[in-house]
Short mmCIF file of C-alpha atoms in Angstrom, two decimals:
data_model
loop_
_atom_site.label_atom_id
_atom_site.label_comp_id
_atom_site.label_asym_id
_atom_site.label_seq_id
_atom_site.Cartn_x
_atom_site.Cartn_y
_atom_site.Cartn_z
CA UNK J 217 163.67 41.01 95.44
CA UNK J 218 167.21 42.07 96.42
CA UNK J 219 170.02 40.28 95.34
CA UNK J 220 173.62 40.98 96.52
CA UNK J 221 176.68 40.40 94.28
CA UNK J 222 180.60 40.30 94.93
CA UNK J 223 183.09 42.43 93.24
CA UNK J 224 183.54 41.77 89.27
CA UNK J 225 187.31 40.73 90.49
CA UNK J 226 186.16 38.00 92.87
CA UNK J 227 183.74 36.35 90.08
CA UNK J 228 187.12 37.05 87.20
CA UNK J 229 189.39 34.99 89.80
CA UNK J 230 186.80 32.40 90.30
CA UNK J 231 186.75 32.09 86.64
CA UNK J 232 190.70 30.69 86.61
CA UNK J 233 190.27 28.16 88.97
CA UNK J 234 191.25 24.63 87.35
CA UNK J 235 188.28 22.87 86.26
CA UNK J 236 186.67 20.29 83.52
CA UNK J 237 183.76 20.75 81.17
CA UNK J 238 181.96 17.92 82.46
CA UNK J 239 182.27 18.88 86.44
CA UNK J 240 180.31 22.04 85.24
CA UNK J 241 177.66 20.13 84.18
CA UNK J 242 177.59 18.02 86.84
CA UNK J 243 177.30 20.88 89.20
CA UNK J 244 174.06 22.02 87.23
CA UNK J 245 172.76 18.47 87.43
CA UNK J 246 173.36 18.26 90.88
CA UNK J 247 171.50 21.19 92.07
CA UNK J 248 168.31 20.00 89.64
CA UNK J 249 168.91 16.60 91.51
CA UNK J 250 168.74 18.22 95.08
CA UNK J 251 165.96 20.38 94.30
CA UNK J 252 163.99 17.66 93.07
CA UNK J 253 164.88 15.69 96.20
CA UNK J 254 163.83 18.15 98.81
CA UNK J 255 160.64 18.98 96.98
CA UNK J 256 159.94 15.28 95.82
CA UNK J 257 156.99 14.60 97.94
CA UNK J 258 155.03 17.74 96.84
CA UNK J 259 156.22 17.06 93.10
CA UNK J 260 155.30 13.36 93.29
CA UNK J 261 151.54 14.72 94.27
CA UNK J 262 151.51 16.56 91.43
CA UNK J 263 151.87 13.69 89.49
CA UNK J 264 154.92 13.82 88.29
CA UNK J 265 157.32 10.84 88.85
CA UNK J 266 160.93 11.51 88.12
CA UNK J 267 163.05 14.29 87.17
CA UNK J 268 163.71 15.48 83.51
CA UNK J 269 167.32 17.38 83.56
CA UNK J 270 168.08 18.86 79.77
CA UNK J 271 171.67 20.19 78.71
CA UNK J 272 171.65 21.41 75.04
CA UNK J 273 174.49 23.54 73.29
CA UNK J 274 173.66 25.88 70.83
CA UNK J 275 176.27 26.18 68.46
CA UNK J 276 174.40 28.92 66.05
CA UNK J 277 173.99 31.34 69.41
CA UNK J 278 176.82 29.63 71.36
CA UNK J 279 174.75 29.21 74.46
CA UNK J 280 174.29 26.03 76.72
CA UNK J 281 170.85 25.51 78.00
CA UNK J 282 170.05 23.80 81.45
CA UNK J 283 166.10 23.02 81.66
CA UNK J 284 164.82 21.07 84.58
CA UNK J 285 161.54 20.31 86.06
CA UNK J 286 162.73 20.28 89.79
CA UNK J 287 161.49 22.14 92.67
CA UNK J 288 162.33 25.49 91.27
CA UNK J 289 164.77 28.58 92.84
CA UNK J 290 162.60 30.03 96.03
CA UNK J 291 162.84 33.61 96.41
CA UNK J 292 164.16 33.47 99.63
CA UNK J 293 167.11 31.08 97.86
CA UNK J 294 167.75 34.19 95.68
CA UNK J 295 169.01 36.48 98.04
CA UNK J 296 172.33 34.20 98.66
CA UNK J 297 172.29 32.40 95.05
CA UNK J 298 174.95 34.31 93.29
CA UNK J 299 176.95 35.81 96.43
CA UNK J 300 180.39 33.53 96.78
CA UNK J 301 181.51 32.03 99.79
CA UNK J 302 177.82 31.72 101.27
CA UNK J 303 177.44 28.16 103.18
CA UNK J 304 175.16 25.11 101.88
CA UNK J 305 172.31 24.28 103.75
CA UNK J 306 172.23 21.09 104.21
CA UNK J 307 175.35 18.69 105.22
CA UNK J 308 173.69 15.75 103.43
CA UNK J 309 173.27 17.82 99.70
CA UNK J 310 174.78 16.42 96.97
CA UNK J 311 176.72 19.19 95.28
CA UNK J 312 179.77 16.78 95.64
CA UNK J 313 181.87 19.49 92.94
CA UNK J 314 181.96 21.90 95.64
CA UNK J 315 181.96 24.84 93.31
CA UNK J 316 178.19 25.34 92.96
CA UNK J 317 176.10 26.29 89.83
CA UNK J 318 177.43 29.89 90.12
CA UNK J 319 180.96 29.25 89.74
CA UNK J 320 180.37 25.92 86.94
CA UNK J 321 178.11 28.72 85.20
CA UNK J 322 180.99 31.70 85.24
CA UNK J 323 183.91 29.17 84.78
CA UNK J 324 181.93 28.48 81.34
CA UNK J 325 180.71 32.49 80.55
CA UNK J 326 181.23 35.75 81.45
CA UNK J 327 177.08 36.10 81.25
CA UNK J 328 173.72 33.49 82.34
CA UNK J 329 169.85 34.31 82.70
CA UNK J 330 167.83 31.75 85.54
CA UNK J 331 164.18 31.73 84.91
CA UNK J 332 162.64 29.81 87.61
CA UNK J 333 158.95 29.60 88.87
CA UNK J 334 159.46 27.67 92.79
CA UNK J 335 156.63 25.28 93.50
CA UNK J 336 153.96 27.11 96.26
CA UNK J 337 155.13 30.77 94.98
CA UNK J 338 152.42 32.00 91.96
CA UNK J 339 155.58 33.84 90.32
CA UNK J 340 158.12 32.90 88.07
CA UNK J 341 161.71 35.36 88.21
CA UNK J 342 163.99 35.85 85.48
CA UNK J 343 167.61 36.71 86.61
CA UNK J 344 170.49 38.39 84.12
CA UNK J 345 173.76 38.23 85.23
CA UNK J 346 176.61 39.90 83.84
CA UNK J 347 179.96 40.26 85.28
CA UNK J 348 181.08 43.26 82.73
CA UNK J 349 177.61 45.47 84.08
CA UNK J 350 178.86 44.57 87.28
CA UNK J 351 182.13 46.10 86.77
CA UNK J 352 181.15 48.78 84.37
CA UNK J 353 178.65 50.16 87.25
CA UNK J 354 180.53 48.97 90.25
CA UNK J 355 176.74 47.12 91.58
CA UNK J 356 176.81 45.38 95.30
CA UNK J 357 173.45 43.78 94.09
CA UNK J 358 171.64 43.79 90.85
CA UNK J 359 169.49 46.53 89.57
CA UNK J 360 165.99 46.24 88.99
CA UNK J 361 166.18 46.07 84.99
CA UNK J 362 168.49 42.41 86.04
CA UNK J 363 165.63 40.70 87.85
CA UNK J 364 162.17 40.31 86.53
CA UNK J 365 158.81 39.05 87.80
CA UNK J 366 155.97 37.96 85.94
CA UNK J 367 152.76 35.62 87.33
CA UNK J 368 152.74 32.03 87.49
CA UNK J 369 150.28 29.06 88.34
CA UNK J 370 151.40 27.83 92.01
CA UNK J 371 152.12 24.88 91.01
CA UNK J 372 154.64 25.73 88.78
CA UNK J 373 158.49 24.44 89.20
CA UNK J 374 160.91 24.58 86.77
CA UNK J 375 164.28 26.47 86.21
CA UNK J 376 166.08 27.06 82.68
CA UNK J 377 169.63 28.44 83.06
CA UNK J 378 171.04 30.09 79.79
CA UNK J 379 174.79 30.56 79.82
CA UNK J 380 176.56 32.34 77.10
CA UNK J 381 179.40 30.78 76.63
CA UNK J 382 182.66 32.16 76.36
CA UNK J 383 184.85 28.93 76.25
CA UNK J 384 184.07 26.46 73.63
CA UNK J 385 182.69 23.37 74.14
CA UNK J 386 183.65 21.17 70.84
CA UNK J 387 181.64 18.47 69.24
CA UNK J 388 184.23 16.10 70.31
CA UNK J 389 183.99 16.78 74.09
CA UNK J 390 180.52 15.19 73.62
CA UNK J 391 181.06 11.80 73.91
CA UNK J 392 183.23 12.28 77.17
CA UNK J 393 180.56 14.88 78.86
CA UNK J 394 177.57 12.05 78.26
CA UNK J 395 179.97 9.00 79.56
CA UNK J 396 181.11 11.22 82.44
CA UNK J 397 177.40 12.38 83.94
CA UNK J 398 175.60 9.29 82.87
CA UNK J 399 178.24 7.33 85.12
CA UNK J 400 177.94 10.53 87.81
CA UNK J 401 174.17 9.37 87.42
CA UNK J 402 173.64 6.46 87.38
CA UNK J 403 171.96 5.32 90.37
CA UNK J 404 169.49 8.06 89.73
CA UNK J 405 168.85 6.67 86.19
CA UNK J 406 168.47 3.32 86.84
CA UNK J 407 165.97 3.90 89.55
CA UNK J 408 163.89 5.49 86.70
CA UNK J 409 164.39 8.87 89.22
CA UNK J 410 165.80 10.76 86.68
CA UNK J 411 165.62 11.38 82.86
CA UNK J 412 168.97 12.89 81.68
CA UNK J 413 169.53 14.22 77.92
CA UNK J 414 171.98 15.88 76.14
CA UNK J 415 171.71 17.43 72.98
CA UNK J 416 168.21 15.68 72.60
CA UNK J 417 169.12 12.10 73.22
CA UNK J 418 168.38 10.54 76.42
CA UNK J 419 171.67 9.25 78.42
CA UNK J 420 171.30 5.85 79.46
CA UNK J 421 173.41 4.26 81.96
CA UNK J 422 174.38 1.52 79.16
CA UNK J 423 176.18 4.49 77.74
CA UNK J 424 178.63 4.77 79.89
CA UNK J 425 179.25 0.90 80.13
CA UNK J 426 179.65 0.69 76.59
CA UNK J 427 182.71 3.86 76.66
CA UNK J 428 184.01 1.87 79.60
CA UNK J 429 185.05 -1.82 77.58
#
């Protein structure tokens, strides 16, 4: 698996662009939404119903987690995946942020690991990006101690993105980020098409009502 990168100075600059907590995760929760979406009949005869999306922040490690049980990252959706400037597929996908999980991802860190098993593909692939090894060694696509590969059933689909964050999300930026993607949401969580929690607690689209009176 080869996967090209841009300079260390293109991903800095993206890094300064103006920007709110809560797009970020919007942008993560939107690609976990799409994934779902184009894999949803394959998923559905699996069994499985909806989709779970999970955001937690560890404050002890000061890393934000992004677990979903979507379609998984393809490997052939890896060679583009952290390249800027490379075209969405699809006219009709949601990613209505425009930034992409990328830039949401380095706007938040400097540093984020994807594991991701795709659903069809008996592997799962761990990903560790770090824009300071990519400047320190000057890469054009990530060396082979970055990526990893391990077995997995085939019918495994799930990705867990791991940011380290560099700015700080504060306690009392909660509130807003759940009233924000809950109303984002909504239509997915009312259809019962989505399970969305943050921090543990499940976002429910009374939430947002409740912030809005």
């Amino acid at each position: 698996l080869s996967i090209e990168v841009n300079s260390a100075q293109a991903y800095r600059l993206m890094q300064k662009i103006a920007f709110k907590d809560y797009y970020a995760f919007s942008e993560f929760i939107d690609n976990s939404v799409q994934s779902y979406l184009d894999n949803k009949d394959e998923i559905n005869k699996l069994g499985q119903k909806n989709l779970k999306v999970e955001l937690s922040i560890n404050k002890q490690n000061n890393t934000l987690s992004i677990k979903d049980n979507a379609g998984g990252i393809a490997e052939n959706k890896f060679l583009d995946a952290l390249k800027l400037g490379v075209p969405k597929d699809s006219q009709t996908s949601l990613h209505e942020f425009g930034v992409g999980m990328k830039i949401a991802a380095l706007w938040l860190g400097d540093s984020f690991t994807i594991e991701t098993s795709a659903l069809g593909e008996n592997w799962k692939t761990t990903v560790r990006f770090d824009i300071t090894e990519i400047q320190e060694k000057d890469l054009s696509k990530l060396s082979d101690d970055q990526i990893k590969r391990e077995k997995a059933d085939v019918d495994d689909h799930y990705t867990i993105l791991s940011i380290n964050l560099k700015r700080t999300i504060h306690h009392n930026r909660y509130k807003g980020i759940v009233f924000h993607i809950t109303d984002v949401y909504r239509g997915f969580i009312e259809n019962k098409d989505l399970t969305l929690t943050f921090q543990g607690e499940e976002c429910k689209s009374e939430d947002s009502e409740i912030l809005n009176t």
